[in-house]
Amino acid sequence: MSPRLQATLMPWLVVAGLFAAWELLVIVAGLPPFVLPAPTAVFAALAEFAGPITHHALHTLGTTVVGFALSVAGGVALGVAVGSSAVAYRSLFPVLIGFNSIPKVAIVPVLIIWFGIGAVPAIITACLISFFPITVNVATGIATLEPELRDVLRSLGASRLDILRKVGLPRAAPYFFASLKIAITLAFVGSIISETVGSNEGVGYLMIQASSRFQIPLVFAALLVVAAMGVAMYFVFAILERRMTFWATRGVDAGYATGG
Amino acid sequence: MTDSAARFVALEGVSLRYGGEGGGTLAVAGLDLAIARGEFAAVVGPSGCGKSTLMKLATGLAPASEGAVIVAGHEVTGPLKIVGMAFQNPTLLPWRTTLDNVLLPLEIVEPYKSSFRRDREKHVARAKALLATVGLSGFEARYPWQLSGGMQQRASLCRALIHEPALLMLDEPFAALDAFTREELWAVLQALWMERRFTCILVTHDLREAVYLADTVHVMSARPGRVIETRRIDLPRPRDLEASFAPEFVGIVHDLRARIAEARAAA
């Protein structure tokens, strides 16, 4: 087997192995489906409820992506501000860390009181839970500019904006793309938390409904779909990262740069 | 020679204290130094003597606590805009090709900045010609991390010179290179300087490097640094590596070495 083929196959084999172990555990331990359904039962539920699952999953995907887009915009703006000014760094960081320490599930009821049941609280929760890593990473990328390089630019008469545009933002790009991979998975967590607390649509709502009716296989089917969406979005951003910042991952994938 | 040409870069009784009034470290004290327009000056001294501080002072990146820094007839109050700089670390931008790295100053410095897009062809031709003079023809499209350390340093020199600065500041630019590459780059730098005659201040630990390249070598004392001796090097140019093993050359290096040893012992 070629190393490339092996690298492609291995993740699938691991997933298949996990499912096999899970199935075996359920059979050997004789667990009833309302405690832990076997993968076969989960896939059966997935097929049976394909229509509603797709509907709710697309709703969740929509709120997640909108919330994530907002968090990218806000996170980058905040990261640039925090990273390029020592005063902003010192004054904003404690607040940001404090805010990030608050469990977002505690905010959702408040959001529902403000905005009512529906997509808006989910979008806001997805945004709030995912902006922090983006902000921290962008700020780090900008703030860790080499002092010599800053001297070179300043001795050319570069303005702060010049330095930010020519060096700060490009050098923050690898940090930014790395943070997107974390942030998108967090955004899913955020929107689903919000949907479980108060919504008429979305995977979170579907799971709450299913578990109240003891349709545990359906709960697990919904969880699988969420995991799959998370992995898919992760890879979208991983590919984007590799294309945009090939120069930062040259050790891993040098062929990318020399090839094009 | 007019006064501003004979004293193109002049430091007069300059002190610099890091870390606030009263306390902190005195990096340089009572520093006097004059460099003529078009002169190649080298600054040597024991480690930690404030050589790099001198660079920051002369370029206006660090304001003097006392005394005056005068460049081109004007007292320096903020970062100068006529300076090219290169350091031990080449600090090339990894997301730009070698050519685009060299072009960077033209995107920032006036008068090039405002017309950069319009005159891009012309600038590219100039950058390629400059890269060719340091032996980097054919490497324009490579990224810095695809170049060897010596090649990166050559590109860094080009970036420091592309906007034709009146003053070139070099802070141990060859210190991280192997001996052969370093000697090769001495010749490259000497050729560039003889062709363009910019004023150059080279900070270095390497006495052979200083004597090979410079018109004048300034020896600094241990911290707080000041100039304790200025030595003119009247060897004919262009100097070649063979000359650096001639008795006269070795004698100068030996003298300078003794002077720095004294400065170290006095500290």
Short mmCIF file of C-alpha atoms in Angstrom, two decimals:
data_model
loop_
_atom_site.label_atom_id
_atom_site.label_comp_id
_atom_site.label_asym_id
_atom_site.label_seq_id
_atom_site.Cartn_x
_atom_site.Cartn_y
_atom_site.Cartn_z
CA MET A 1 0.00 0.00 0.00
CA SER A 2 1.41 3.39 -0.96
CA PRO A 3 1.86 5.88 1.91
CA ARG A 4 -0.62 8.23 0.27
CA LEU A 5 -3.34 5.59 -0.04
CA GLN A 6 -2.63 4.53 3.52
CA ALA A 7 -3.03 8.10 4.75
CA THR A 8 -6.40 8.35 2.99
CA LEU A 9 -7.68 4.99 4.17
CA MET A 10 -6.55 5.05 7.79
CA PRO A 11 -9.13 7.52 9.15
CA TRP A 12 -11.96 5.49 7.58
CA LEU A 13 -10.57 2.27 9.02
CA VAL A 14 -10.42 3.86 12.48
CA VAL A 15 -14.07 4.95 12.19
CA ALA A 16 -15.11 1.51 10.97
CA GLY A 17 -13.17 -0.08 13.84
CA LEU A 18 -14.90 2.18 16.37
CA PHE A 19 -18.33 1.22 15.03
CA ALA A 20 -17.42 -2.47 15.10
CA ALA A 21 -16.23 -2.24 18.72
CA TRP A 22 -19.37 -0.35 19.64
CA GLU A 23 -21.63 -2.95 17.96
CA LEU A 24 -19.73 -5.75 19.69
CA LEU A 25 -20.04 -4.05 23.09
CA VAL A 26 -23.82 -3.69 22.69
CA ILE A 27 -24.23 -7.35 21.67
CA VAL A 28 -21.91 -8.80 24.32
CA ALA A 29 -23.28 -6.65 27.17
CA GLY A 30 -26.85 -7.12 25.93
CA LEU A 31 -27.62 -3.40 26.26
CA PRO A 32 -31.20 -2.39 25.41
CA PRO A 33 -31.57 0.23 22.59
CA PHE A 34 -32.90 2.92 24.97
CA VAL A 35 -29.62 2.76 26.93
CA LEU A 36 -27.13 2.44 24.11
CA PRO A 37 -28.36 1.61 20.62
CA ALA A 38 -26.04 -0.39 18.37
CA PRO A 39 -24.62 1.37 15.29
CA THR A 40 -26.86 -0.76 13.08
CA ALA A 41 -29.89 0.57 14.97
CA VAL A 42 -28.53 4.11 14.69
CA PHE A 43 -28.06 3.76 10.94
CA ALA A 44 -31.57 2.27 10.66
CA ALA A 45 -32.91 5.36 12.45
CA LEU A 46 -30.85 7.53 10.17
CA ALA A 47 -32.47 5.94 7.13
CA GLU A 48 -35.96 5.95 8.62
CA PHE A 49 -35.88 9.63 9.64
CA ALA A 50 -33.71 10.83 6.76
CA GLY A 51 -36.22 13.56 5.82
CA PRO A 52 -36.62 15.27 9.23
CA ILE A 53 -32.92 14.81 10.04
CA THR A 54 -31.90 16.54 6.81
CA HIS A 55 -34.32 19.38 7.47
CA HIS A 56 -33.08 19.99 11.00
CA ALA A 57 -29.43 19.46 10.10
CA LEU A 58 -29.59 22.04 7.32
CA HIS A 59 -31.21 24.48 9.73
CA THR A 60 -28.39 23.93 12.23
CA LEU A 61 -25.77 24.21 9.48
CA GLY A 62 -27.32 27.54 8.43
CA THR A 63 -27.37 29.09 11.90
CA THR A 64 -23.87 27.77 12.59
CA VAL A 65 -22.39 29.20 9.41
CA VAL A 66 -24.06 32.59 9.92
CA GLY A 67 -22.91 32.74 13.55
CA PHE A 68 -19.44 31.62 12.53
CA ALA A 69 -19.23 34.28 9.79
CA LEU A 70 -20.13 36.94 12.35
CA SER A 71 -17.53 35.60 14.75
CA VAL A 72 -14.85 35.68 12.03
CA ALA A 73 -15.63 39.32 11.26
CA GLY A 74 -15.76 40.33 14.92
CA GLY A 75 -12.87 38.10 15.97
CA VAL A 76 -10.54 39.45 13.29
CA ALA A 77 -11.43 43.08 14.03
CA LEU A 78 -10.94 42.56 17.76
CA GLY A 79 -7.76 40.53 17.18
CA VAL A 80 -6.24 43.28 15.03
CA ALA A 81 -7.07 45.89 17.65
CA VAL A 82 -5.73 43.82 20.54
CA GLY A 83 -2.65 42.69 18.62
CA SER A 84 -1.51 46.03 17.29
CA SER A 85 -1.82 48.11 20.44
CA ALA A 86 -0.25 47.33 23.79
CA VAL A 87 -2.87 49.48 25.52
CA ALA A 88 -5.74 47.61 23.89
CA TYR A 89 -4.02 44.32 24.72
CA ARG A 90 -3.72 45.12 28.40
CA SER A 91 -7.18 46.64 28.76
CA LEU A 92 -9.25 44.20 26.69
CA PHE A 93 -7.68 40.84 27.44
CA PRO A 94 -8.94 40.37 31.02
CA VAL A 95 -12.49 41.16 29.86
CA LEU A 96 -12.20 38.75 26.94
CA ILE A 97 -10.90 35.93 29.14
CA GLY A 98 -13.59 36.60 31.71
CA PHE A 99 -16.26 36.54 29.03
CA ASN A 100 -14.91 33.35 27.51
CA SER A 101 -15.01 31.65 30.92
CA ILE A 102 -18.80 32.10 31.17
CA PRO A 103 -20.64 28.90 30.18
CA LYS A 104 -22.62 29.93 27.12
CA VAL A 105 -25.52 27.65 28.10
CA ALA A 106 -26.16 30.15 30.91
CA ILE A 107 -26.62 32.98 28.41
CA VAL A 108 -29.04 31.20 26.10
CA PRO A 109 -32.16 31.70 28.29
CA VAL A 110 -31.38 35.41 28.40
CA LEU A 111 -30.99 35.50 24.62
CA ILE A 112 -34.33 33.74 24.26
CA ILE A 113 -35.99 36.34 26.49
CA TRP A 114 -34.46 39.08 24.31
CA PHE A 115 -34.93 37.61 20.85
CA GLY A 116 -37.56 34.91 21.28
CA ILE A 117 -37.44 31.26 20.25
CA GLY A 118 -35.85 30.70 16.87
CA ALA A 119 -32.68 31.06 14.84
CA VAL A 120 -31.41 34.34 16.34
CA PRO A 121 -30.32 33.00 19.76
CA ALA A 122 -28.61 30.06 18.02
CA ILE A 123 -26.70 32.37 15.69
CA ILE A 124 -25.62 34.59 18.57
CA THR A 125 -24.56 31.63 20.73
CA ALA A 126 -22.54 30.15 17.85
CA CYS A 127 -20.86 33.51 17.38
CA LEU A 128 -20.12 34.10 21.07
CA ILE A 129 -18.63 30.67 21.64
CA SER A 130 -16.35 30.75 18.59
CA PHE A 131 -14.89 34.27 18.37
CA PHE A 132 -12.42 33.89 21.21
CA PRO A 133 -9.89 31.56 19.55
CA ILE A 134 -9.97 33.72 16.42
CA THR A 135 -9.29 36.89 18.40
CA VAL A 136 -6.48 35.35 20.43
CA ASN A 137 -4.79 33.85 17.38
CA VAL A 138 -4.98 36.95 15.20
CA ALA A 139 -3.72 39.09 18.08
CA THR A 140 -0.81 36.70 18.67
CA GLY A 141 0.13 36.69 14.98
CA ILE A 142 0.24 40.46 14.85
CA ALA A 143 1.86 41.04 18.24
CA THR A 144 4.76 38.63 17.64
CA LEU A 145 6.26 40.65 14.77
CA GLU A 146 10.06 40.45 14.94
CA PRO A 147 11.52 43.69 16.37
CA GLU A 148 14.19 43.83 13.62
CA LEU A 149 11.53 43.70 10.95
CA ARG A 150 9.62 46.45 12.69
CA ASP A 151 12.85 48.53 12.69
CA VAL A 152 13.38 47.89 8.97
CA LEU A 153 9.87 49.10 8.23
CA ARG A 154 9.95 52.05 10.58
CA SER A 155 13.25 53.22 9.10
CA LEU A 156 11.49 53.27 5.73
CA GLY A 157 8.93 55.63 7.20
CA ALA A 158 6.18 52.99 7.29
CA SER A 159 2.98 54.02 9.05
CA ARG A 160 1.27 51.69 11.50
CA LEU A 161 -1.24 50.91 8.77
CA ASP A 162 1.59 50.06 6.34
CA ILE A 163 3.14 47.71 8.88
CA LEU A 164 -0.22 46.08 9.54
CA ARG A 165 -1.03 45.64 5.85
CA LYS A 166 2.37 44.55 4.58
CA VAL A 167 3.49 42.40 7.48
CA GLY A 168 1.03 42.15 10.39
CA LEU A 169 -1.93 40.65 8.56
CA PRO A 170 0.03 38.27 6.29
CA ARG A 171 2.04 36.93 9.19
CA ALA A 172 -1.14 36.50 11.26
CA ALA A 173 -2.75 34.47 8.46
CA PRO A 174 -1.47 31.02 9.56
CA TYR A 175 -2.66 31.72 13.12
CA PHE A 176 -6.00 32.87 11.75
CA PHE A 177 -6.59 29.81 9.59
CA ALA A 178 -5.56 27.49 12.41
CA SER A 179 -8.11 29.19 14.65
CA LEU A 180 -10.88 28.80 12.04
CA LYS A 181 -10.62 25.02 12.34
CA ILE A 182 -11.19 25.26 16.09
CA ALA A 183 -13.83 27.97 15.82
CA ILE A 184 -16.06 26.18 13.30
CA THR A 185 -16.40 23.11 15.52
CA LEU A 186 -17.12 25.36 18.52
CA ALA A 187 -19.78 27.17 16.48
CA PHE A 188 -21.65 23.88 16.04
CA VAL A 189 -21.56 23.34 19.80
CA GLY A 190 -22.95 26.84 20.31
CA SER A 191 -25.87 26.62 17.94
CA ILE A 192 -26.87 23.16 19.16
CA ILE A 193 -26.74 24.24 22.81
CA SER A 194 -29.07 27.06 21.96
CA GLU A 195 -31.41 24.76 20.02
CA THR A 196 -31.66 22.30 22.89
CA VAL A 197 -32.64 25.08 25.30
CA GLY A 198 -35.19 26.79 23.14
CA SER A 199 -35.97 26.29 19.48
CA ASN A 200 -38.54 24.72 17.18
CA GLU A 201 -35.96 23.68 14.63
CA GLY A 202 -32.45 22.33 14.35
CA VAL A 203 -30.58 19.23 15.43
CA GLY A 204 -30.62 20.28 19.10
CA TYR A 205 -34.41 20.52 19.04
CA LEU A 206 -34.64 17.17 17.22
CA MET A 207 -32.50 15.46 19.87
CA ILE A 208 -34.51 16.88 22.76
CA GLN A 209 -37.75 15.74 21.11
CA ALA A 210 -36.36 12.29 20.34
CA SER A 211 -34.99 11.68 23.82
CA SER A 212 -38.27 12.76 25.45
CA ARG A 213 -39.92 10.03 23.35
CA PHE A 214 -37.17 7.53 24.21
CA GLN A 215 -36.13 7.37 20.54
CA ILE A 216 -32.51 6.99 21.59
CA PRO A 217 -31.34 5.61 18.20
CA LEU A 218 -32.63 8.84 16.63
CA VAL A 219 -30.69 10.90 19.20
CA PHE A 220 -27.52 9.08 18.24
CA ALA A 221 -28.31 9.41 14.53
CA ALA A 222 -28.59 13.18 15.01
CA LEU A 223 -25.28 13.21 16.92
CA LEU A 224 -23.59 11.35 14.07
CA VAL A 225 -24.86 13.91 11.58
CA VAL A 226 -23.53 16.76 13.73
CA ALA A 227 -20.13 15.06 13.96
CA ALA A 228 -20.06 14.53 10.20
CA MET A 229 -20.93 18.18 9.54
CA GLY A 230 -18.20 19.26 11.96
CA VAL A 231 -15.60 17.09 10.25
CA ALA A 232 -16.69 18.30 6.79
CA MET A 233 -16.44 21.98 7.77
CA TYR A 234 -13.11 21.34 9.46
CA PHE A 235 -11.71 19.96 6.23
CA VAL A 236 -13.07 22.86 4.21
CA PHE A 237 -11.00 25.18 6.39
CA ALA A 238 -8.01 22.87 6.47
CA ILE A 239 -7.89 22.93 2.66
CA LEU A 240 -8.36 26.70 2.65
CA GLU A 241 -5.52 27.00 5.17
CA ARG A 242 -3.19 24.92 3.05
CA ARG A 243 -3.94 27.01 -0.04
CA MET A 244 -3.66 30.39 1.62
CA THR A 245 -0.64 29.80 3.86
CA PHE A 246 1.43 27.15 2.08
CA TRP A 247 4.53 29.12 3.09
CA ALA A 248 3.89 28.47 6.76
CA THR A 249 3.45 24.68 6.43
CA ARG A 250 6.36 24.22 4.02
CA GLY A 251 7.95 21.56 6.20
CA VAL A 252 4.90 19.33 5.91
CA ASP A 253 3.99 20.02 2.33
CA ALA A 254 6.90 21.64 0.53
CA GLY A 255 5.73 20.30 -2.83
CA TYR A 256 2.83 22.70 -2.74
CA ALA A 257 5.09 25.73 -3.00
CA THR A 258 7.52 24.51 -5.60
CA GLY A 259 4.72 23.12 -7.72
CA GLY A 260 2.79 26.34 -8.08
CA MET B 1 34.02 69.45 2.06
CA THR B 2 31.06 71.23 3.68
CA ASP B 3 30.31 70.57 7.29
CA SER B 4 27.23 68.44 6.58
CA ALA B 5 29.26 66.28 4.19
CA ALA B 6 32.20 65.79 6.55
CA ARG B 7 29.83 65.12 9.42
CA PHE B 8 27.02 63.39 7.51
CA VAL B 9 26.26 61.28 10.57
CA ALA B 10 27.31 62.92 13.81
CA LEU B 11 26.70 61.86 17.39
CA GLU B 12 27.65 64.54 19.89
CA GLY B 13 27.90 63.63 23.57
CA VAL B 14 25.08 61.13 23.24
CA SER B 15 23.81 59.05 26.15
CA LEU B 16 20.99 56.55 26.12
CA ARG B 17 19.40 55.06 29.19
CA TYR B 18 17.01 52.14 28.89
CA GLY B 19 14.30 51.72 31.47
CA GLY B 20 13.30 55.23 32.50
CA GLU B 21 14.72 58.21 34.39
CA GLY B 22 17.28 57.65 37.10
CA GLY B 23 17.19 53.86 37.16
CA GLY B 24 17.62 51.52 34.22
CA THR B 25 20.74 50.69 32.28
CA LEU B 26 23.04 53.22 30.70
CA ALA B 27 23.71 51.67 27.27
CA VAL B 28 25.94 54.40 25.88
CA ALA B 29 27.37 57.53 27.55
CA GLY B 30 29.32 60.48 26.14
CA LEU B 31 29.33 58.94 22.68
CA ASP B 32 31.04 61.09 20.02
CA LEU B 33 31.22 59.92 16.45
CA ALA B 34 31.39 61.56 13.03
CA ILE B 35 31.06 59.84 9.69
CA ALA B 36 31.50 61.62 6.35
CA ARG B 37 29.11 61.33 3.42
CA GLY B 38 29.99 58.29 1.37
CA GLU B 39 32.25 56.86 4.04
CA PHE B 40 32.25 53.21 5.03
CA ALA B 41 32.50 53.09 8.82
CA ALA B 42 32.75 50.01 11.00
CA VAL B 43 31.99 49.88 14.71
CA VAL B 44 33.64 47.18 16.81
CA GLY B 45 33.87 46.57 20.52
CA PRO B 46 33.39 44.06 23.32
CA SER B 47 30.01 42.35 23.41
CA GLY B 48 27.26 44.31 25.10
CA CYS B 49 29.01 47.63 24.49
CA GLY B 50 26.02 49.27 22.86
CA LYS B 51 26.90 48.78 19.19
CA SER B 52 23.31 48.00 18.29
CA THR B 53 22.15 50.93 20.40
CA LEU B 54 24.37 53.13 18.26
CA MET B 55 22.48 51.91 15.19
CA LYS B 56 19.14 52.72 16.77
CA LEU B 57 20.37 56.17 17.74
CA ALA B 58 21.75 57.02 14.31
CA THR B 59 18.52 55.96 12.58
CA GLY B 60 16.26 57.75 15.04
CA LEU B 61 14.60 54.50 16.15
CA ALA B 62 15.67 55.27 19.71
CA PRO B 63 15.80 58.89 20.95
CA ALA B 64 18.95 60.00 22.76
CA SER B 65 18.55 60.68 26.49
CA GLU B 66 21.29 63.34 26.26
CA GLY B 67 23.32 64.92 23.46
CA ALA B 68 22.45 65.34 19.81
CA VAL B 69 22.28 63.05 16.80
CA ILE B 70 22.67 64.87 13.50
CA VAL B 71 22.19 63.26 10.11
CA ALA B 72 22.53 65.16 6.83
CA GLY B 73 22.65 68.47 8.67
CA HIS B 74 19.44 67.96 10.64
CA GLU B 75 18.98 66.90 14.23
CA VAL B 76 17.26 63.50 14.37
CA THR B 77 13.95 63.58 16.23
CA GLY B 78 12.15 60.51 14.86
CA PRO B 79 12.80 57.51 12.61
CA LEU B 80 14.72 58.57 9.50
CA LYS B 81 13.32 57.73 6.11
CA ILE B 82 16.57 57.60 4.17
CA VAL B 83 17.91 54.46 5.75
CA GLY B 84 18.36 50.90 4.56
CA MET B 85 18.90 48.25 7.21
CA ALA B 86 20.07 44.67 7.32
CA PHE B 87 20.56 42.44 10.36
CA GLN B 88 22.09 39.12 11.31
CA ASN B 89 18.60 37.68 10.88
CA PRO B 90 17.66 38.31 7.22
CA THR B 91 14.00 38.97 8.25
CA LEU B 92 12.67 38.27 4.77
CA LEU B 93 8.92 37.76 4.54
CA PRO B 94 8.21 34.06 3.93
CA TRP B 95 5.00 34.71 2.00
CA ARG B 96 6.75 36.85 -0.58
CA THR B 97 9.06 35.68 -3.33
CA THR B 98 12.64 36.93 -3.29
CA LEU B 99 11.76 39.55 -5.91
CA ASP B 100 8.71 40.77 -3.96
CA ASN B 101 10.78 40.91 -0.78
CA VAL B 102 13.29 43.18 -2.50
CA LEU B 103 10.46 45.36 -3.82
CA LEU B 104 8.92 45.84 -0.34
CA PRO B 105 10.64 49.16 0.47
CA LEU B 106 9.37 50.64 -2.79
CA GLU B 107 5.81 49.90 -1.66
CA ILE B 108 6.42 51.93 1.49
CA VAL B 109 8.92 54.72 0.77
CA GLU B 110 8.02 57.89 -1.08
CA PRO B 111 8.44 58.88 -3.90
CA TYR B 112 8.09 55.27 -5.08
CA LYS B 113 5.04 54.37 -3.02
CA SER B 114 2.47 56.56 -4.79
CA SER B 115 3.49 55.41 -8.26
CA PHE B 116 4.47 51.86 -7.41
CA ARG B 117 1.73 50.15 -9.42
CA ARG B 118 2.23 52.35 -12.45
CA ASP B 119 6.02 51.94 -12.52
CA ARG B 120 6.07 48.34 -11.44
CA GLU B 121 7.79 47.11 -14.61
CA LYS B 122 10.61 49.58 -14.11
CA HIS B 123 11.03 48.67 -10.45
CA VAL B 124 11.02 44.95 -11.23
CA ALA B 125 13.77 45.49 -13.79
CA ARG B 126 15.80 47.42 -11.22
CA ALA B 127 15.29 44.78 -8.54
CA LYS B 128 16.32 42.03 -10.95
CA ALA B 129 19.46 43.95 -11.90
CA LEU B 130 20.31 44.43 -8.22
CA LEU B 131 19.72 40.75 -7.49
CA ALA B 132 22.00 39.92 -10.41
CA THR B 133 24.85 42.01 -8.95
CA VAL B 134 24.75 39.92 -5.75
CA GLY B 135 24.60 36.67 -7.73
CA LEU B 136 20.92 35.88 -7.30
CA SER B 137 19.88 35.84 -10.96
CA GLY B 138 17.33 33.10 -11.53
CA PHE B 139 16.19 33.01 -7.90
CA GLU B 140 13.67 35.87 -8.16
CA ALA B 141 10.62 33.58 -8.01
CA ARG B 142 11.91 31.47 -5.13
CA TYR B 143 10.64 31.93 -1.62
CA PRO B 144 13.19 32.92 1.05
CA TRP B 145 12.90 29.54 2.78
CA GLN B 146 14.00 27.88 -0.43
CA LEU B 147 17.29 29.83 -0.31
CA SER B 148 20.44 29.10 1.71
CA GLY B 149 21.40 31.39 4.59
CA GLY B 150 23.97 33.21 2.46
CA MET B 151 21.48 33.75 -0.35
CA GLN B 152 18.89 35.07 2.09
CA GLN B 153 21.46 37.54 3.38
CA ARG B 154 22.23 38.65 -0.20
CA ALA B 155 18.50 39.23 -0.77
CA SER B 156 18.32 41.11 2.52
CA LEU B 157 21.13 43.40 1.31
CA CYS B 158 19.20 44.04 -1.91
CA ARG B 159 16.10 44.92 0.10
CA ALA B 160 18.18 47.38 2.13
CA LEU B 161 19.51 49.06 -1.03
CA ILE B 162 16.65 49.00 -3.56
CA HIS B 163 15.30 52.43 -2.59
CA GLU B 164 18.82 53.90 -2.88
CA PRO B 165 19.10 55.00 0.73
CA ALA B 166 21.65 57.65 1.63
CA LEU B 167 22.59 55.65 4.71
CA LEU B 168 23.00 51.89 5.00
CA MET B 169 22.98 50.34 8.47
CA LEU B 170 24.32 46.83 8.87
CA ASP B 171 24.06 45.08 12.23
CA GLU B 172 26.32 42.01 12.08
CA PRO B 173 24.79 40.99 8.76
CA PHE B 174 27.20 38.11 8.15
CA ALA B 175 27.61 36.80 11.70
CA ALA B 176 25.44 33.73 11.19
CA LEU B 177 27.18 32.59 7.99
CA ASP B 178 30.03 30.16 7.52
CA ALA B 179 33.49 31.65 6.96
CA PHE B 180 33.62 31.11 3.19
CA THR B 181 30.17 32.54 2.52
CA ARG B 182 30.98 35.46 4.79
CA GLU B 183 34.14 36.31 2.84
CA GLU B 184 32.23 36.03 -0.43
CA LEU B 185 29.68 38.52 0.85
CA TRP B 186 32.40 40.94 1.94
CA ALA B 187 33.41 41.16 -1.71
CA VAL B 188 29.78 41.57 -2.79
CA LEU B 189 29.23 44.37 -0.29
CA GLN B 190 32.49 46.10 -1.22
CA ALA B 191 31.54 46.02 -4.91
CA LEU B 192 28.09 47.46 -4.19
CA TRP B 193 29.57 50.20 -2.06
CA MET B 194 32.27 51.12 -4.59
CA GLU B 195 29.61 51.37 -7.28
CA ARG B 196 27.06 53.39 -5.29
CA ARG B 197 29.05 55.14 -2.56
CA PHE B 198 26.29 55.25 0.03
CA THR B 199 27.29 56.09 3.58
CA CYS B 200 27.53 52.84 5.49
CA ILE B 201 27.73 51.96 9.17
CA LEU B 202 28.65 48.35 9.81
CA VAL B 203 28.39 46.97 13.32
CA THR B 204 30.42 43.79 13.68
CA HIS B 205 32.29 41.47 16.00
CA ASP B 206 34.62 40.39 13.25
CA LEU B 207 37.77 42.56 13.12
CA ARG B 208 38.93 41.15 9.77
CA GLU B 209 35.53 42.05 8.36
CA ALA B 210 35.80 45.58 9.75
CA VAL B 211 39.30 46.17 8.37
CA TYR B 212 38.50 44.56 5.01
CA LEU B 213 35.42 46.69 4.38
CA ALA B 214 35.78 49.98 6.22
CA ASP B 215 37.46 53.35 5.65
CA THR B 216 37.38 53.98 9.38
CA VAL B 217 37.01 51.58 12.28
CA HIS B 218 35.59 52.92 15.54
CA VAL B 219 36.40 50.97 18.70
CA MET B 220 33.87 51.18 21.51
CA SER B 221 34.46 50.73 25.22
CA ALA B 222 32.57 48.30 27.44
CA ARG B 223 29.16 49.39 28.67
CA PRO B 224 28.27 52.21 28.91
CA GLY B 225 29.72 52.44 25.42
CA ARG B 226 31.64 55.35 23.91
CA VAL B 227 34.17 55.55 21.09
CA ILE B 228 37.68 55.14 22.50
CA GLU B 229 39.58 54.97 19.26
CA THR B 230 39.03 55.76 15.59
CA ARG B 231 41.37 54.14 13.14
CA ARG B 232 41.60 55.06 9.46
CA ILE B 233 42.18 52.12 7.14
CA ASP B 234 44.08 53.44 4.13
CA LEU B 235 44.50 50.15 2.31
CA PRO B 236 43.90 50.45 -1.45
CA ARG B 237 40.57 49.36 -2.98
CA PRO B 238 39.23 47.11 -4.19
CA ARG B 239 40.66 44.98 -1.43
CA ASP B 240 40.84 41.27 -2.04
CA LEU B 241 41.01 38.37 0.36
CA GLU B 242 44.71 37.84 -0.27
CA ALA B 243 45.33 41.37 1.03
CA SER B 244 43.63 40.39 4.28
CA PHE B 245 46.56 38.07 5.00
CA ALA B 246 49.24 40.68 4.22
CA PRO B 247 51.34 41.87 7.20
CA GLU B 248 49.96 45.40 7.12
CA PHE B 249 46.35 44.16 7.29
CA VAL B 250 47.12 41.62 10.00
CA GLY B 251 48.96 44.34 11.95
CA ILE B 252 45.87 46.56 11.99
CA VAL B 253 43.65 43.69 13.09
CA HIS B 254 46.14 42.87 15.81
CA ASP B 255 46.20 46.46 17.09
CA LEU B 256 42.42 46.66 17.16
CA ARG B 257 42.22 43.36 18.96
CA ALA B 258 44.60 44.62 21.63
CA ARG B 259 42.51 47.77 22.04
CA ILE B 260 39.30 45.77 22.57
CA ALA B 261 41.05 43.45 24.99
CA GLU B 262 42.03 46.54 27.01
CA ALA B 263 38.44 47.81 26.90
CA ARG B 264 37.20 44.42 28.15
CA ALA B 265 39.74 44.36 30.95
CA ALA B 266 38.78 47.89 32.01
CA ALA B 267 35.14 46.89 32.40
#
